[in-house]
Amino acid sequence: LSTIDEFPFMEDIKVNFGKRVKQLRLSKGYSQEKLAEISDLDRTYVPGIEAGRRNVSLEIINKLPKAFEIEMHQLFE
């Protein structure tokens, strides 16, 4: 069985993704609660994403670009 300690790049992925979500959220002028509302997420979920504590599913990744009114690839730039 593997642990996150064996794959430190996994943590970097979550942290970097969280930073990108926060950057996009702030550029839109959204609060975390507003982003959660328009993404149909629980209001406690967005802070976890931004802090790099959430392993975000494909379903969530599909919701975020719609909320930001961007193309999917822009979420990862």
mmCIF file of C-alpha atoms in Angstrom:
data_model
loop_
_atom_site.group_PDB
_atom_site.id
_atom_site.type_symbol
_atom_site.label_atom_id
_atom_site.label_comp_id
_atom_site.label_asym_id
_atom_site.label_seq_id
_atom_site.Cartn_x
_atom_site.Cartn_y
_atom_site.Cartn_z
ATOM 1 C CA LEU A 1 0.000 0.000 0.000
ATOM 2 C CA SER A 2 1.337 3.418 -0.912
ATOM 3 C CA THR A 3 1.132 6.611 1.089
ATOM 4 C CA ILE A 4 1.264 10.242 0.027
ATOM 5 C CA ASP A 5 4.764 10.383 1.540
ATOM 6 C CA GLU A 6 5.936 8.027 -1.199
ATOM 7 C CA PHE A 7 4.499 10.342 -3.853
ATOM 8 C CA PRO A 8 5.207 13.936 -2.763
ATOM 9 C CA PHE A 9 4.255 15.276 -6.215
ATOM 10 C CA MET A 10 0.636 14.345 -5.415
ATOM 11 C CA GLU A 11 0.572 16.963 -2.672
ATOM 12 C CA ASP A 12 2.063 19.525 -5.050
ATOM 13 C CA ILE A 13 -0.702 18.832 -7.558
ATOM 14 C CA LYS A 14 -3.418 19.495 -4.985
ATOM 15 C CA VAL A 15 -1.716 22.612 -3.651
ATOM 16 C CA ASN A 16 -1.065 24.018 -7.121
ATOM 17 C CA PHE A 17 -4.624 23.291 -8.228
ATOM 18 C CA GLY A 18 -5.928 25.004 -5.102
ATOM 19 C CA LYS A 19 -3.813 28.068 -5.799
ATOM 20 C CA ARG A 20 -5.183 28.231 -9.335
ATOM 21 C CA VAL A 21 -8.776 27.961 -8.127
ATOM 22 C CA LYS A 22 -8.152 30.749 -5.622
ATOM 23 C CA GLN A 23 -6.542 32.912 -8.310
ATOM 24 C CA LEU A 24 -9.518 32.455 -10.616
ATOM 25 C CA ARG A 25 -11.990 33.027 -7.796
ATOM 26 C CA LEU A 26 -10.366 36.289 -6.788
ATOM 27 C CA SER A 27 -10.119 37.457 -10.401
ATOM 28 C CA LYS A 28 -13.898 37.011 -10.673
ATOM 29 C CA GLY A 29 -14.483 38.774 -7.372
ATOM 30 C CA TYR A 30 -16.204 35.719 -5.889
ATOM 31 C CA SER A 31 -16.204 34.846 -2.224
ATOM 32 C CA GLN A 32 -15.622 31.203 -1.387
ATOM 33 C CA GLU A 33 -19.318 30.919 -0.562
ATOM 34 C CA LYS A 34 -20.312 32.454 -3.903
ATOM 35 C CA LEU A 35 -18.071 30.043 -5.805
ATOM 36 C CA ALA A 36 -19.550 27.119 -3.872
ATOM 37 C CA GLU A 37 -23.061 28.318 -4.647
ATOM 38 C CA ILE A 38 -22.581 28.725 -8.395
ATOM 39 C CA SER A 39 -20.581 25.470 -8.601
ATOM 40 C CA ASP A 40 -23.210 23.551 -6.651
ATOM 41 C CA LEU A 41 -20.670 22.598 -3.987
ATOM 42 C CA ASP A 42 -20.940 22.576 -0.221
ATOM 43 C CA ARG A 43 -19.687 25.901 1.142
ATOM 44 C CA THR A 44 -17.059 24.103 3.229
ATOM 45 C CA TYR A 45 -15.572 22.366 0.175
ATOM 46 C CA VAL A 46 -14.004 25.384 -1.572
ATOM 47 C CA PRO A 47 -11.640 26.303 1.304
ATOM 48 C CA GLY A 48 -10.389 22.707 1.285
ATOM 49 C CA ILE A 49 -9.698 22.869 -2.436
ATOM 50 C CA GLU A 50 -7.840 26.154 -2.120
ATOM 51 C CA ALA A 51 -5.756 24.845 0.778
ATOM 52 C CA GLY A 52 -4.759 21.760 -1.197
ATOM 53 C CA ARG A 53 -6.472 19.428 1.256
ATOM 54 C CA ARG A 54 -9.052 18.042 -1.195
ATOM 55 C CA ASN A 55 -8.444 15.387 -3.801
ATOM 56 C CA VAL A 56 -10.825 16.913 -6.302
ATOM 57 C CA SER A 57 -12.925 14.558 -8.435
ATOM 58 C CA LEU A 58 -13.475 14.838 -12.159
ATOM 59 C CA GLU A 59 -17.057 15.867 -11.443
ATOM 60 C CA ILE A 60 -15.851 18.871 -9.458
ATOM 61 C CA ILE A 61 -13.210 19.690 -12.056
ATOM 62 C CA ASN A 62 -16.015 19.752 -14.617
ATOM 63 C CA LYS A 63 -18.085 22.212 -12.539
ATOM 64 C CA LEU A 64 -15.394 24.802 -11.851
ATOM 65 C CA PRO A 65 -14.740 26.096 -15.394
ATOM 66 C CA LYS A 66 -18.461 26.628 -15.829
ATOM 67 C CA ALA A 67 -18.556 28.694 -12.643
ATOM 68 C CA PHE A 68 -15.586 30.769 -13.806
ATOM 69 C CA GLU A 69 -16.953 31.013 -17.360
ATOM 70 C CA ILE A 70 -13.737 29.654 -18.827
ATOM 71 C CA GLU A 71 -12.695 26.692 -20.941
ATOM 72 C CA MET A 72 -11.535 23.539 -19.149
ATOM 73 C CA HIS A 73 -7.896 23.944 -20.223
ATOM 74 C CA GLN A 74 -7.771 27.415 -18.646
ATOM 75 C CA LEU A 75 -8.352 25.852 -15.256
ATOM 76 C CA PHE A 76 -4.927 24.215 -15.534
ATOM 77 C CA GLU A 77 -2.889 27.098 -16.958
#
